[in-house]
Amino acid sequence: MSMDISSARTTDTIVHFSAPFALPDIIGEMHPAGDYKIAQDEELIEGLSWLAYRSVATYIHLPSIAQGNRLRRIVRIEPTALADLLAATNAAEEPSR
């Protein structure tokens, strides 16, 4: 899928993992708990009377922010996989009922 640069944007956020985690598509690698930068590429939905964007790709920056400027890489991740990982690793932080 190609995007016109003028109709695309990238939104950066920071997420926190409370426990070590493994990414679904990278076998044998564990990533430590910590804060990670997430980049979401979005494209403008044409033909609406207001501005609206749809997600076209989500990426996680490795390693964690606390690990500094070591060799860095960006890995594509499905938004549902990211949400599942965050829910699983952060579940221990929520108070039990």
JSON list of C-alpha atoms in Angstrom, two decimals:
[
{"chain": "A", "resi": 1, "resn": "MET", "atom": "CA", "xyz": [0.00, 0.00, 0.00]},
{"chain": "A", "resi": 2, "resn": "SER", "atom": "CA", "xyz": [1.46, 3.35, -0.92]},
{"chain": "A", "resi": 3, "resn": "MET", "atom": "CA", "xyz": [0.61, 6.56, 0.90]},
{"chain": "A", "resi": 4, "resn": "ASP", "atom": "CA", "xyz": [0.72, 10.11, -0.34]},
{"chain": "A", "resi": 5, "resn": "ILE", "atom": "CA", "xyz": [3.13, 11.89, 2.03]},
{"chain": "A", "resi": 6, "resn": "SER", "atom": "CA", "xyz": [0.73, 14.85, 2.44]},
{"chain": "A", "resi": 7, "resn": "SER", "atom": "CA", "xyz": [-2.07, 12.58, 3.64]},
{"chain": "A", "resi": 8, "resn": "ALA", "atom": "CA", "xyz": [0.02, 10.48, 6.04]},
{"chain": "A", "resi": 9, "resn": "ARG", "atom": "CA", "xyz": [1.09, 11.04, 9.62]},
{"chain": "A", "resi": 10, "resn": "THR", "atom": "CA", "xyz": [2.95, 9.16, 12.34]},
{"chain": "A", "resi": 11, "resn": "THR", "atom": "CA", "xyz": [1.81, 9.30, 15.95]},
{"chain": "A", "resi": 12, "resn": "ASP", "atom": "CA", "xyz": [4.33, 8.40, 18.67]},
{"chain": "A", "resi": 13, "resn": "THR", "atom": "CA", "xyz": [3.34, 7.16, 22.12]},
{"chain": "A", "resi": 14, "resn": "ILE", "atom": "CA", "xyz": [5.10, 5.52, 25.04]},
{"chain": "A", "resi": 15, "resn": "VAL", "atom": "CA", "xyz": [3.79, 2.28, 26.57]},
{"chain": "A", "resi": 16, "resn": "HIS", "atom": "CA", "xyz": [4.92, 0.58, 29.76]},
{"chain": "A", "resi": 17, "resn": "PHE", "atom": "CA", "xyz": [5.46, -3.16, 30.17]},
{"chain": "A", "resi": 18, "resn": "SER", "atom": "CA", "xyz": [5.55, -4.24, 33.84]},
{"chain": "A", "resi": 19, "resn": "ALA", "atom": "CA", "xyz": [7.10, -7.62, 33.07]},
{"chain": "A", "resi": 20, "resn": "PRO", "atom": "CA", "xyz": [9.46, -9.07, 30.46]},
{"chain": "A", "resi": 21, "resn": "PHE", "atom": "CA", "xyz": [7.75, -9.99, 27.20]},
{"chain": "A", "resi": 22, "resn": "ALA", "atom": "CA", "xyz": [8.36, -11.70, 23.87]},
{"chain": "A", "resi": 23, "resn": "LEU", "atom": "CA", "xyz": [7.08, -10.39, 20.55]},
{"chain": "A", "resi": 24, "resn": "PRO", "atom": "CA", "xyz": [4.95, -12.86, 18.58]},
{"chain": "A", "resi": 25, "resn": "ASP", "atom": "CA", "xyz": [7.07, -12.75, 15.40]},
{"chain": "A", "resi": 26, "resn": "ILE", "atom": "CA", "xyz": [10.51, -12.85, 17.03]},
{"chain": "A", "resi": 27, "resn": "ILE", "atom": "CA", "xyz": [11.28, -16.29, 18.44]},
{"chain": "A", "resi": 28, "resn": "GLY", "atom": "CA", "xyz": [13.77, -16.69, 21.28]},
{"chain": "A", "resi": 29, "resn": "GLU", "atom": "CA", "xyz": [14.03, -13.01, 22.29]},
{"chain": "A", "resi": 30, "resn": "MET", "atom": "CA", "xyz": [12.80, -11.66, 25.61]},
{"chain": "A", "resi": 31, "resn": "HIS", "atom": "CA", "xyz": [12.54, -7.91, 26.15]},
{"chain": "A", "resi": 32, "resn": "PRO", "atom": "CA", "xyz": [12.81, -6.47, 29.67]},
{"chain": "A", "resi": 33, "resn": "ALA", "atom": "CA", "xyz": [10.07, -4.60, 31.48]},
{"chain": "A", "resi": 34, "resn": "GLY", "atom": "CA", "xyz": [10.14, -0.87, 30.86]},
{"chain": "A", "resi": 35, "resn": "ASP", "atom": "CA", "xyz": [8.95, 1.96, 28.64]},
{"chain": "A", "resi": 36, "resn": "TYR", "atom": "CA", "xyz": [8.90, 1.47, 24.87]},
{"chain": "A", "resi": 37, "resn": "LYS", "atom": "CA", "xyz": [8.20, 3.91, 22.05]},
{"chain": "A", "resi": 38, "resn": "ILE", "atom": "CA", "xyz": [5.33, 2.96, 19.74]},
{"chain": "A", "resi": 39, "resn": "ALA", "atom": "CA", "xyz": [4.93, 4.59, 16.31]},
{"chain": "A", "resi": 40, "resn": "GLN", "atom": "CA", "xyz": [1.63, 4.36, 14.46]},
{"chain": "A", "resi": 41, "resn": "ASP", "atom": "CA", "xyz": [1.46, 5.28, 10.79]},
{"chain": "A", "resi": 42, "resn": "GLU", "atom": "CA", "xyz": [-1.92, 6.60, 9.72]},
{"chain": "A", "resi": 43, "resn": "GLU", "atom": "CA", "xyz": [-3.41, 7.76, 6.44]},
{"chain": "A", "resi": 44, "resn": "LEU", "atom": "CA", "xyz": [-6.07, 10.38, 5.83]},
{"chain": "A", "resi": 45, "resn": "ILE", "atom": "CA", "xyz": [-9.51, 9.02, 4.97]},
{"chain": "A", "resi": 46, "resn": "GLU", "atom": "CA", "xyz": [-10.47, 10.96, 1.85]},
{"chain": "A", "resi": 47, "resn": "GLY", "atom": "CA", "xyz": [-13.95, 12.25, 1.05]},
{"chain": "A", "resi": 48, "resn": "LEU", "atom": "CA", "xyz": [-15.16, 13.12, 4.55]},
{"chain": "A", "resi": 49, "resn": "SER", "atom": "CA", "xyz": [-16.23, 16.58, 5.67]},
{"chain": "A", "resi": 50, "resn": "TRP", "atom": "CA", "xyz": [-13.88, 16.30, 8.69]},
{"chain": "A", "resi": 51, "resn": "LEU", "atom": "CA", "xyz": [-10.35, 15.03, 9.17]},
{"chain": "A", "resi": 52, "resn": "ALA", "atom": "CA", "xyz": [-10.18, 11.34, 10.02]},
{"chain": "A", "resi": 53, "resn": "TYR", "atom": "CA", "xyz": [-7.28, 8.91, 9.88]},
{"chain": "A", "resi": 54, "resn": "ARG", "atom": "CA", "xyz": [-6.99, 5.14, 9.75]},
{"chain": "A", "resi": 55, "resn": "SER", "atom": "CA", "xyz": [-4.09, 3.12, 11.07]},
{"chain": "A", "resi": 56, "resn": "VAL", "atom": "CA", "xyz": [-1.97, 1.43, 8.44]},
{"chain": "A", "resi": 57, "resn": "ALA", "atom": "CA", "xyz": [0.98, 0.16, 10.49]},
{"chain": "A", "resi": 58, "resn": "THR", "atom": "CA", "xyz": [2.16, -0.03, 14.10]},
{"chain": "A", "resi": 59, "resn": "TYR", "atom": "CA", "xyz": [5.81, -0.34, 15.17]},
{"chain": "A", "resi": 60, "resn": "ILE", "atom": "CA", "xyz": [7.63, -0.90, 18.46]},
{"chain": "A", "resi": 61, "resn": "HIS", "atom": "CA", "xyz": [11.09, 0.57, 18.96]},
{"chain": "A", "resi": 62, "resn": "LEU", "atom": "CA", "xyz": [13.60, -1.83, 20.52]},
{"chain": "A", "resi": 63, "resn": "PRO", "atom": "CA", "xyz": [15.27, -1.84, 22.99]},
{"chain": "A", "resi": 64, "resn": "SER", "atom": "CA", "xyz": [13.42, 0.01, 25.76]},
{"chain": "A", "resi": 65, "resn": "ILE", "atom": "CA", "xyz": [13.89, 3.75, 26.24]},
{"chain": "A", "resi": 66, "resn": "ALA", "atom": "CA", "xyz": [15.91, 3.18, 29.45]},
{"chain": "A", "resi": 67, "resn": "GLN", "atom": "CA", "xyz": [18.49, 1.15, 27.54]},
{"chain": "A", "resi": 68, "resn": "GLY", "atom": "CA", "xyz": [19.60, 4.30, 25.76]},
{"chain": "A", "resi": 69, "resn": "ASN", "atom": "CA", "xyz": [21.22, 4.56, 22.37]},
{"chain": "A", "resi": 70, "resn": "ARG", "atom": "CA", "xyz": [22.30, 0.99, 21.93]},
{"chain": "A", "resi": 71, "resn": "LEU", "atom": "CA", "xyz": [21.77, -0.51, 18.51]},
{"chain": "A", "resi": 72, "resn": "ARG", "atom": "CA", "xyz": [18.10, 0.26, 17.88]},
{"chain": "A", "resi": 73, "resn": "ARG", "atom": "CA", "xyz": [15.59, -1.37, 15.59]},
{"chain": "A", "resi": 74, "resn": "ILE", "atom": "CA", "xyz": [11.97, -0.89, 14.72]},
{"chain": "A", "resi": 75, "resn": "VAL", "atom": "CA", "xyz": [9.70, -3.93, 14.51]},
{"chain": "A", "resi": 76, "resn": "ARG", "atom": "CA", "xyz": [6.20, -4.00, 13.03]},
{"chain": "A", "resi": 77, "resn": "ILE", "atom": "CA", "xyz": [3.53, -5.35, 15.38]},
{"chain": "A", "resi": 78, "resn": "GLU", "atom": "CA", "xyz": [-0.17, -5.90, 14.95]},
{"chain": "A", "resi": 79, "resn": "PRO", "atom": "CA", "xyz": [-2.17, -3.51, 17.17]},
{"chain": "A", "resi": 80, "resn": "THR", "atom": "CA", "xyz": [-4.16, -6.41, 18.67]},
{"chain": "A", "resi": 81, "resn": "ALA", "atom": "CA", "xyz": [-0.93, -8.26, 19.54]},
{"chain": "A", "resi": 82, "resn": "LEU", "atom": "CA", "xyz": [0.43, -5.12, 21.22]},
{"chain": "A", "resi": 83, "resn": "ALA", "atom": "CA", "xyz": [-2.79, -4.68, 23.23]},
{"chain": "A", "resi": 84, "resn": "ASP", "atom": "CA", "xyz": [-2.71, -8.36, 24.28]},
{"chain": "A", "resi": 85, "resn": "LEU", "atom": "CA", "xyz": [0.95, -8.10, 25.38]},
{"chain": "A", "resi": 86, "resn": "LEU", "atom": "CA", "xyz": [0.26, -4.95, 27.39]},
{"chain": "A", "resi": 87, "resn": "ALA", "atom": "CA", "xyz": [-2.78, -6.52, 29.06]},
{"chain": "A", "resi": 88, "resn": "ALA", "atom": "CA", "xyz": [-0.87, -9.70, 29.93]},
{"chain": "A", "resi": 89, "resn": "THR", "atom": "CA", "xyz": [2.27, -8.03, 31.30]},
{"chain": "A", "resi": 90, "resn": "ASN", "atom": "CA", "xyz": [0.45, -5.27, 33.17]},
{"chain": "A", "resi": 91, "resn": "ALA", "atom": "CA", "xyz": [-2.28, -7.46, 34.69]},
{"chain": "A", "resi": 92, "resn": "ALA", "atom": "CA", "xyz": [-0.20, -8.03, 37.83]},
{"chain": "A", "resi": 93, "resn": "GLU", "atom": "CA", "xyz": [-0.25, -4.27, 38.55]},
{"chain": "A", "resi": 94, "resn": "GLU", "atom": "CA", "xyz": [-4.03, -4.11, 38.79]},
{"chain": "A", "resi": 95, "resn": "PRO", "atom": "CA", "xyz": [-5.46, -4.58, 42.29]},
{"chain": "A", "resi": 96, "resn": "SER", "atom": "CA", "xyz": [-7.29, -7.86, 42.80]},
{"chain": "A", "resi": 97, "resn": "ARG", "atom": "CA", "xyz": [-10.98, -7.78, 43.61]}
]
